[in-house]
Amino acid sequence: QGVGDGAPASLAADAGEATPPPPLRTQTRTRADGSKLVIGYIYNLYKYDPHGGAQPLPPGITNAAELLEEEIGPLLKNYDVVIQAFIPPSAFDGKAINDTSGHLAQWRDGVNGKPGLKQLCALAGIPLMVSIGGGGAPKFVSATPGPLVEALYQFVTANGYAGIDIDEENTVDTDTYVDFMLALSARFKGQHRAETAAAAAASRATAG
């Protein structure tokens, strides 16, 4: 298991690291052959969308789709894997998922429009994972993880994500967290999809 704010389990990060500003963050991991696997987080794009925080866009950029195409698209060549973040756990109540395009009623950040982050990654030949949670997300691991595990499985497979990152930073119950991760791993068994996790705020409880 790994610890750190927003960092997948396979990546090194400091437990006390603060969440950086959007929209991009990277981490590196040394491979056995000495090379680096570079992971790029593309996140909080909703802040640039009128449905979100309506944060001012960079000069010359008029919408989130252009932000992806002109600002983020050229950077994709620098990464081996991209993680789309963050989708709140509350989106998986069975009602907020509108269709299989990846658009969530509670996460309207524009990345699903043309060209879309998914399309950009596909064109660049880069695997795209999805991260659930985030530092500001409420605790979502329950004693009965089955429904959430199934909802996550259906969402990931329907949208063709290469894997899932569980960024649960507010978990304090080690047993339920471990049960949830084991159930998730079992559900994805044989799918050839990556599964990573982070638990910064409760690193001692979950990783200890």
Coordinates of C-alpha atoms in Angstrom, one line a residue:
Q1 CA 0.0 0.0 0.0
G2 CA 1.1 3.5 -0.6
V3 CA 0.3 6.7 1.3
G4 CA 0.1 10.3 0.2
D5 CA -2.5 12.8 -1.0
G6 CA -3.8 11.6 -4.3
A7 CA -0.9 9.2 -5.0
P8 CA -1.6 5.7 -6.2
A9 CA -0.3 2.9 -3.9
S10 CA 2.5 2.0 -6.2
L11 CA 3.9 5.5 -6.1
A12 CA 6.1 7.1 -3.4
A13 CA 4.6 10.1 -1.7
D14 CA 4.8 11.8 1.7
A15 CA 1.8 11.2 4.0
G16 CA 1.6 14.9 4.9
E17 CA 1.7 16.2 1.4
A18 CA -1.0 18.8 0.6
T19 CA -3.2 18.7 -2.4
P20 CA -1.6 20.7 -5.2
P21 CA -3.5 23.2 -7.4
P22 CA -5.2 21.9 -10.6
P23 CA -5.0 20.8 -13.3
L24 CA -1.9 18.6 -13.4
R25 CA 0.2 16.6 -11.1
T26 CA 2.8 13.9 -11.7
Q27 CA 4.6 11.2 -9.7
T28 CA 7.4 8.9 -10.7
R29 CA 8.3 5.4 -9.8
T30 CA 11.6 3.7 -10.5
R31 CA 11.2 0.5 -12.6
A32 CA 13.4 -2.6 -12.1
D33 CA 15.5 -1.6 -15.1
G34 CA 16.1 1.8 -13.7
S35 CA 13.7 3.7 -16.0
K36 CA 10.9 5.9 -14.7
L37 CA 7.1 5.3 -15.0
V38 CA 5.5 8.7 -15.1
I39 CA 1.9 9.1 -13.9
G40 CA -0.1 12.2 -14.7
Y41 CA -3.1 13.3 -12.7
I42 CA -5.6 15.4 -14.7
Y43 CA -8.1 16.7 -12.3
N44 CA -10.4 19.3 -11.0
L45 CA -11.3 20.5 -14.5
Y46 CA -14.8 21.2 -13.3
K47 CA -13.4 24.4 -11.8
Y48 CA -13.0 25.8 -15.3
D49 CA -16.6 24.9 -16.2
P50 CA -19.7 27.1 -15.6
H51 CA -21.3 24.2 -13.9
G52 CA -18.4 24.0 -11.4
G53 CA -16.5 26.9 -9.8
A54 CA -16.3 28.9 -13.0
Q55 CA -12.6 29.6 -12.4
P56 CA -11.1 31.8 -15.1
L57 CA -9.6 29.9 -18.0
P58 CA -6.1 30.6 -19.3
P59 CA -5.9 33.4 -21.9
G60 CA -7.2 32.4 -25.3
I61 CA -9.1 29.4 -23.9
T62 CA -12.9 29.5 -23.9
N63 CA -14.0 26.2 -22.5
A64 CA -12.9 23.0 -20.8
A65 CA -12.6 21.1 -24.1
E66 CA -10.2 23.7 -25.4
L67 CA -8.3 23.5 -22.2
L68 CA -7.8 19.8 -22.7
E69 CA -6.9 20.1 -26.4
E70 CA -4.6 23.0 -26.3
E71 CA -3.1 23.1 -22.8
I72 CA -3.2 19.4 -21.7
G73 CA -3.1 17.5 -24.9
P74 CA 0.4 18.5 -25.9
L75 CA 1.6 17.4 -22.4
L76 CA 0.4 13.8 -22.7
K77 CA 3.5 12.7 -24.5
N78 CA 5.3 13.2 -21.2
Y79 CA 3.4 10.5 -19.4
D80 CA 3.1 6.7 -19.4
V81 CA -0.3 6.6 -17.7
V82 CA -2.9 9.3 -17.1
I83 CA -5.4 9.3 -14.2
Q84 CA -8.6 11.2 -14.5
A85 CA -9.5 12.6 -11.1
F86 CA -11.5 12.9 -9.0
I87 CA -15.0 11.4 -9.2
P88 CA -16.8 11.6 -5.8
P89 CA -18.0 8.4 -4.3
S90 CA -21.5 9.9 -4.0
A91 CA -21.8 9.7 -7.8
F92 CA -22.1 6.0 -7.5
D93 CA -25.5 5.9 -5.8
G94 CA -27.1 4.4 -8.9
K95 CA -28.8 7.7 -9.9
A96 CA -26.0 10.1 -10.8
I97 CA -24.6 8.0 -13.7
N98 CA -26.4 9.3 -16.8
D99 CA -25.0 7.0 -19.4
T100 CA -21.9 5.0 -20.4
S101 CA -20.0 8.0 -21.8
G102 CA -18.5 8.7 -18.4
H103 CA -20.6 11.8 -17.8
L104 CA -21.7 12.1 -14.1
A105 CA -24.4 14.5 -13.0
Q106 CA -22.3 15.5 -10.0
W107 CA -19.0 15.9 -12.0
R108 CA -19.7 18.1 -15.0
D109 CA -16.1 19.1 -15.8
G110 CA -16.3 19.1 -19.6
V111 CA -13.8 16.3 -20.1
N112 CA -16.5 14.1 -21.8
G113 CA -17.0 16.6 -24.7
K114 CA -15.1 16.5 -27.9
P115 CA -12.2 16.0 -28.0
G116 CA -12.4 14.8 -24.4
L117 CA -9.6 13.4 -22.2
K118 CA -10.5 9.9 -23.1
Q119 CA -10.1 10.6 -26.8
L120 CA -6.9 12.5 -26.3
C121 CA -5.4 9.6 -24.4
A122 CA -6.5 7.1 -27.0
L123 CA -4.9 9.1 -29.8
A124 CA -1.7 9.3 -27.8
G125 CA -1.8 5.6 -27.0
I126 CA -1.7 6.3 -23.2
P127 CA -3.7 4.2 -20.7
L128 CA -6.3 6.2 -18.9
M129 CA -7.3 5.3 -15.3
V130 CA -9.9 6.9 -13.1
S131 CA -9.6 8.0 -9.5
I132 CA -12.4 7.9 -7.0
G133 CA -12.4 10.1 -3.9
G134 CA -9.9 12.9 -3.3
G135 CA -8.8 14.8 -0.2
G136 CA -12.1 16.6 0.1
A137 CA -14.3 13.5 -0.4
P138 CA -16.3 12.2 2.6
K139 CA -15.6 8.8 4.1
F140 CA -17.2 6.2 1.8
V141 CA -16.0 2.8 2.8
S142 CA -18.8 0.9 4.5
A143 CA -19.1 -2.4 6.2
T144 CA -21.0 -3.7 3.2
P145 CA -18.9 -2.8 0.2
G146 CA -20.7 -5.0 -2.3
P147 CA -23.0 -2.3 -4.0
L148 CA -20.2 0.2 -4.3
V149 CA -17.8 -2.4 -5.7
E150 CA -20.3 -3.4 -8.3
A151 CA -21.1 0.2 -9.3
L152 CA -17.4 0.9 -9.7
Y153 CA -16.8 -2.2 -11.7
Q154 CA -19.6 -1.5 -14.0
F155 CA -18.5 2.2 -14.5
V156 CA -14.8 1.3 -15.1
T157 CA -15.6 -1.5 -17.6
A158 CA -18.4 0.3 -19.4
N159 CA -16.1 3.3 -20.0
G160 CA -13.0 1.3 -20.9
Y161 CA -10.7 2.7 -18.2
A162 CA -7.4 0.9 -17.9
G163 CA -7.7 0.8 -14.1
I164 CA -9.0 2.4 -11.0
D165 CA -7.3 4.5 -8.2
I166 CA -9.1 4.6 -4.9
D167 CA -8.1 7.8 -3.2
E168 CA -9.8 7.4 0.1
E169 CA -8.1 9.8 2.4
N170 CA -10.6 9.9 5.3
T171 CA -10.9 6.2 6.1
V172 CA -10.3 5.4 9.8
D173 CA -11.7 1.9 10.0
T174 CA -8.9 -0.5 8.8
D175 CA -11.0 -3.6 8.6
T176 CA -13.7 -2.1 6.4
Y177 CA -11.1 -0.5 4.2
V178 CA -9.2 -3.7 3.7
D179 CA -12.5 -5.6 3.1
F180 CA -13.5 -3.1 0.5
M181 CA -10.2 -3.2 -1.4
L182 CA -10.1 -7.0 -1.3
A183 CA -13.7 -7.1 -2.7
L184 CA -12.8 -4.6 -5.4
S185 CA -9.7 -6.6 -6.3
A186 CA -11.7 -9.8 -6.5
R187 CA -14.3 -8.2 -8.7
F188 CA -11.6 -7.0 -11.2
K189 CA -9.7 -10.3 -11.2
G190 CA -8.8 -11.4 -14.7
Q191 CA -9.6 -8.0 -16.2
H192 CA -6.0 -6.9 -16.6
R193 CA -6.8 -3.5 -15.1
A194 CA -4.5 -1.7 -12.7
E195 CA -5.8 -1.1 -9.1
T196 CA -4.1 1.5 -6.9
A197 CA -5.0 3.1 -3.6
A198 CA -4.0 6.0 -1.4
A199 CA -5.0 6.8 2.2
A200 CA -3.2 9.9 3.4
A201 CA -5.3 11.2 6.3
A202 CA -5.5 7.7 7.8
S203 CA -2.2 6.2 6.6
R204 CA -1.3 4.8 10.0
A205 CA -4.7 3.2 10.4
T206 CA -4.9 1.7 6.9
A207 CA -1.3 1.0 6.1
G208 CA -0.1 0.2 9.6

